[in-house]
Amino acid sequence: MFRILENDSSRLTDVVRRKERRKFKSARRQSESASEKKERLLRHVKHLKASIGIYEARQSRFREWLDAGDTSKNLHLIPYSIELLDVKMRRLWRALRRDEKNINSLQ
């Protein structure tokens, strides 16, 4: 019983800590200059492009396994994995377009 309460209190502390951090980041973003915002967005775009590249490589590897009929892999899960990667990549592409549009509006 005590252990459950202890876990709940640490979870509550984490929630409060995240809320404070979010507030701090929001205040910092509001006070940043246009050049700092552009720099932050460029870093984010670089990260998004790297993530998209990783997902595309993974997706092509899954397709190769499926085309080869590799019996050592769980072939019944691969179409689901490919679809899941499609969903993730669409989300990343949308964020990438949004950030690039924001960068262009800063110029």
Coordinates of N, CA and C in Angstrom, one line a residue:
M1 N 0.8 -1.2 0.0 CA 0.0 0.0 0.0 C 0.9 1.3 0.0
F2 N 1.9 1.3 0.9 CA 2.7 2.4 1.0 C 3.5 2.6 -0.3
R3 N 3.9 1.6 -1.0 CA 4.6 1.6 -2.2 C 3.8 2.3 -3.3
I4 N 2.5 2.0 -3.4 CA 1.6 2.6 -4.4 C 1.6 4.1 -4.1
L5 N 1.4 4.5 -2.9 CA 1.3 5.9 -2.6 C 2.6 6.6 -2.9
E6 N 3.7 5.9 -2.7 CA 5.0 6.5 -3.0 C 5.2 6.7 -4.5
N7 N 4.7 5.7 -5.3 CA 4.8 5.9 -6.8 C 3.9 7.0 -7.2
D8 N 2.7 7.1 -6.6 CA 1.8 8.2 -7.0 C 2.4 9.5 -6.7
S9 N 3.0 9.7 -5.6 CA 3.6 11.0 -5.3 C 4.8 11.3 -6.2
S10 N 5.6 10.3 -6.6 CA 6.6 10.6 -7.6 C 6.1 10.9 -8.9
R11 N 5.0 10.3 -9.3 CA 4.3 10.6 -10.6 C 3.8 12.0 -10.6
L12 N 3.2 12.4 -9.5 CA 2.7 13.7 -9.3 C 3.8 14.8 -9.4
T13 N 4.9 14.5 -8.8 CA 6.1 15.3 -8.9 C 6.6 15.5 -10.3
D14 N 6.6 14.4 -11.1 CA 7.0 14.4 -12.5 C 6.0 15.3 -13.3
V15 N 4.7 15.2 -13.0 CA 3.7 16.0 -13.7 C 3.9 17.5 -13.5
V16 N 4.2 17.8 -12.2 CA 4.4 19.2 -11.8 C 5.7 19.7 -12.5
R17 N 6.7 18.9 -12.5 CA 8.0 19.2 -13.1 C 7.8 19.5 -14.6
R18 N 7.1 18.6 -15.3 CA 6.9 18.8 -16.7 C 6.1 20.1 -17.0
K19 N 5.1 20.3 -16.1 CA 4.3 21.5 -16.3 C 5.1 22.8 -16.2
E20 N 6.0 22.8 -15.2 CA 6.9 24.0 -15.0 C 7.9 24.1 -16.2
R21 N 8.4 23.0 -16.6 CA 9.3 23.1 -17.8 C 8.6 23.6 -19.0
R22 N 7.4 23.2 -19.2 CA 6.6 23.6 -20.4 C 6.4 25.1 -20.3
K23 N 6.1 25.6 -19.1 CA 5.9 27.0 -18.9 C 7.2 27.8 -19.1
F24 N 8.3 27.3 -18.7 CA 9.6 27.9 -18.9 C 9.9 28.0 -20.4
K25 N 9.7 26.9 -21.1 CA 10.0 26.8 -22.5 C 9.1 27.8 -23.3
S26 N 7.9 27.9 -22.9 CA 6.9 28.8 -23.6 C 7.4 30.2 -23.4
A27 N 7.8 30.6 -22.2 CA 8.2 31.9 -21.9 C 9.5 32.2 -22.7
R28 N 10.4 31.3 -22.7 CA 11.7 31.5 -23.5 C 11.4 31.7 -24.9
R29 N 10.5 30.9 -25.5 CA 10.2 31.0 -26.9 C 9.5 32.4 -27.2
Q30 N 8.7 32.9 -26.3 CA 8.1 34.2 -26.6 C 9.1 35.3 -26.5
S31 N 10.2 35.2 -25.8 CA 11.2 36.2 -25.7 C 12.3 36.1 -26.7
E32 N 12.3 35.0 -27.5 CA 13.4 34.9 -28.4 C 13.3 35.8 -29.6
S33 N 14.5 36.1 -30.2 CA 14.5 37.0 -31.4 C 14.2 36.1 -32.6
A34 N 14.0 36.8 -33.7 CA 13.7 36.1 -35.0 C 14.8 35.2 -35.4
S35 N 16.1 35.7 -35.2 CA 17.2 34.8 -35.6 C 17.3 33.6 -34.7
E36 N 17.0 33.7 -33.4 CA 17.0 32.6 -32.6 C 15.9 31.6 -32.9
K37 N 14.8 32.1 -33.3 CA 13.6 31.3 -33.7 C 14.0 30.5 -35.0
K38 N 14.6 31.2 -35.9 CA 15.0 30.6 -37.2 C 16.0 29.5 -36.9
E39 N 17.0 29.8 -36.1 CA 18.0 28.8 -35.7 C 17.4 27.5 -35.1
R40 N 16.4 27.7 -34.2 CA 15.7 26.6 -33.6 C 14.9 25.8 -34.6
L41 N 14.3 26.5 -35.5 CA 13.5 25.8 -36.5 C 14.4 25.1 -37.5
L42 N 15.5 25.6 -37.8 CA 16.5 24.9 -38.7 C 17.0 23.7 -38.1
R43 N 17.3 23.7 -36.7 CA 17.7 22.5 -36.0 C 16.6 21.4 -36.1
H44 N 15.4 21.9 -35.9 CA 14.2 21.0 -35.9 C 14.0 20.4 -37.3
V45 N 14.2 21.2 -38.3 CA 14.1 20.7 -39.7 C 15.1 19.6 -40.0
K46 N 16.4 19.9 -39.5 CA 17.5 18.9 -39.7 C 17.1 17.6 -39.0
H47 N 16.6 17.7 -37.8 CA 16.2 16.5 -37.1 C 15.1 15.7 -37.8
L48 N 14.1 16.5 -38.3 CA 13.0 15.8 -39.0 C 13.4 15.1 -40.2
K49 N 14.3 15.7 -41.0 CA 14.9 15.1 -42.2 C 15.6 13.8 -41.9
A50 N 16.4 13.8 -40.8 CA 17.1 12.6 -40.4 C 16.1 11.5 -40.0
S51 N 15.1 11.9 -39.3 CA 14.1 10.9 -38.9 C 13.4 10.3 -40.1
I52 N 13.0 11.1 -41.0 CA 12.3 10.7 -42.3 C 13.3 9.7 -43.0
G53 N 14.5 10.0 -43.1 CA 15.5 9.1 -43.8 C 15.6 7.8 -43.1
I54 N 15.6 7.8 -41.8 CA 15.6 6.5 -41.0 C 14.4 5.7 -41.3
Y55 N 13.2 6.3 -41.3 CA 12.0 5.6 -41.5 C 11.9 5.1 -43.0
E56 N 12.4 5.9 -43.9 CA 12.3 5.4 -45.3 C 13.2 4.2 -45.5
A57 N 14.4 4.2 -44.9 CA 15.3 3.1 -45.0 C 14.7 1.8 -44.3
R58 N 14.1 2.0 -43.2 CA 13.4 0.9 -42.5 C 12.3 0.3 -43.4
Q59 N 11.5 1.2 -44.0 CA 10.4 0.8 -44.8 C 10.9 0.0 -46.0
S60 N 11.9 0.5 -46.7 CA 12.4 -0.2 -47.8 C 13.0 -1.6 -47.4
R61 N 13.6 -1.7 -46.3 CA 14.1 -3.0 -45.8 C 12.9 -3.9 -45.6
F62 N 11.8 -3.4 -45.0 CA 10.7 -4.3 -44.8 C 10.1 -4.7 -46.1
R63 N 10.1 -3.8 -47.1 CA 9.5 -4.2 -48.4 C 10.4 -5.3 -49.1
E64 N 11.7 -5.1 -48.9 CA 12.6 -6.1 -49.5 C 12.4 -7.5 -48.8
W65 N 12.2 -7.5 -47.5 CA 11.9 -8.8 -46.8 C 10.6 -9.4 -47.4
L66 N 9.6 -8.5 -47.5 CA 8.3 -9.0 -48.0 C 8.4 -9.6 -49.4
D67 N 9.1 -8.8 -50.3 CA 9.3 -9.3 -51.7 C 10.1 -10.6 -51.8
A68 N 11.1 -10.7 -50.9 CA 11.9 -11.9 -50.9 C 11.2 -13.1 -50.3
G69 N 10.2 -12.8 -49.5 CA 9.5 -13.9 -48.9 C 10.4 -14.6 -47.8
D70 N 11.2 -13.8 -47.1 CA 12.1 -14.3 -46.1 C 11.3 -15.0 -45.0
T71 N 11.5 -16.3 -44.8 CA 10.7 -17.0 -43.8 C 11.2 -16.8 -42.4
S72 N 12.4 -16.2 -42.2 CA 12.9 -16.0 -40.9 C 12.3 -14.8 -40.2
K73 N 11.6 -14.0 -41.0 CA 10.9 -12.8 -40.5 C 9.4 -13.1 -40.2
N74 N 8.8 -12.3 -39.4 CA 7.4 -12.4 -39.2 C 6.7 -11.7 -40.3
L75 N 6.5 -12.3 -41.4 CA 5.9 -11.7 -42.6 C 4.5 -11.1 -42.4
H76 N 3.7 -11.8 -41.5 CA 2.4 -11.3 -41.3 C 2.3 -9.9 -40.6
L77 N 3.4 -9.5 -40.0 CA 3.5 -8.2 -39.3 C 4.0 -7.1 -40.2
I78 N 4.7 -7.5 -41.3 CA 5.4 -6.5 -42.1 C 4.5 -5.5 -42.7
P79 N 3.3 -5.9 -43.3 CA 2.4 -4.9 -43.9 C 1.9 -3.9 -42.9
Y80 N 1.7 -4.4 -41.7 CA 1.3 -3.5 -40.6 C 2.4 -2.5 -40.3
S81 N 3.6 -3.0 -40.2 CA 4.8 -2.1 -39.9 C 5.0 -1.1 -41.0
I82 N 4.8 -1.5 -42.2 CA 5.0 -0.5 -43.3 C 3.9 0.6 -43.2
E83 N 2.7 0.2 -42.9 CA 1.6 1.2 -42.8 C 1.8 2.1 -41.6
L84 N 2.3 1.6 -40.5 CA 2.7 2.4 -39.4 C 3.7 3.4 -39.7
L85 N 4.8 3.0 -40.4 CA 5.8 3.9 -40.9 C 5.3 5.0 -41.8
D86 N 4.3 4.6 -42.7 CA 3.7 5.6 -43.5 C 3.0 6.7 -42.7
V87 N 2.3 6.3 -41.7 CA 1.6 7.2 -40.8 C 2.6 8.1 -40.1
K88 N 3.6 7.6 -39.6 CA 4.7 8.4 -38.9 C 5.3 9.3 -39.9
M89 N 5.6 8.9 -41.1 CA 6.3 9.7 -42.1 C 5.4 10.9 -42.5
R90 N 4.1 10.6 -42.7 CA 3.2 11.7 -43.1 C 3.2 12.8 -42.0
R91 N 3.2 12.3 -40.7 CA 3.2 13.3 -39.6 C 4.5 14.1 -39.7
L92 N 5.6 13.5 -39.9 CA 6.9 14.2 -40.0 C 7.0 15.1 -41.2
W93 N 6.4 14.7 -42.4 CA 6.4 15.5 -43.5 C 5.6 16.8 -43.3
R94 N 4.5 16.6 -42.6 CA 3.6 17.7 -42.3 C 4.3 18.7 -41.4
A95 N 5.0 18.2 -40.4 CA 5.8 19.1 -39.5 C 6.9 19.8 -40.2
L96 N 7.5 19.1 -41.1 CA 8.6 19.6 -41.9 C 8.1 20.8 -42.8
R97 N 7.0 20.6 -43.5 CA 6.4 21.6 -44.3 C 6.0 22.8 -43.5
R98 N 5.5 22.6 -42.3 CA 5.1 23.7 -41.4 C 6.3 24.5 -41.0
D99 N 7.4 23.8 -40.6 CA 8.6 24.5 -40.1 C 9.2 25.3 -41.2
E100 N 9.3 24.7 -42.4 CA 9.9 25.4 -43.6 C 9.1 26.6 -43.9
K101 N 7.8 26.5 -43.8 CA 6.9 27.7 -44.1 C 7.2 28.8 -43.0
N102 N 7.3 28.4 -41.8 CA 7.7 29.3 -40.7 C 9.0 30.0 -40.9
I103 N 10.0 29.2 -41.4 CA 11.3 29.8 -41.6 C 11.2 30.8 -42.8
N104 N 10.5 30.5 -43.8 CA 10.4 31.4 -45.0 C 9.6 32.7 -44.5
S105 N 8.7 32.6 -43.6 CA 8.0 33.8 -43.2 C 8.9 34.7 -42.3
L106 N 9.9 34.1 -41.7 CA 10.8 34.9 -40.9 C 11.8 35.7 -41.8
Q107 N 12.0 35.3 -43.0 CA 13.0 36.0 -43.9 C 12.4 37.3 -44.5

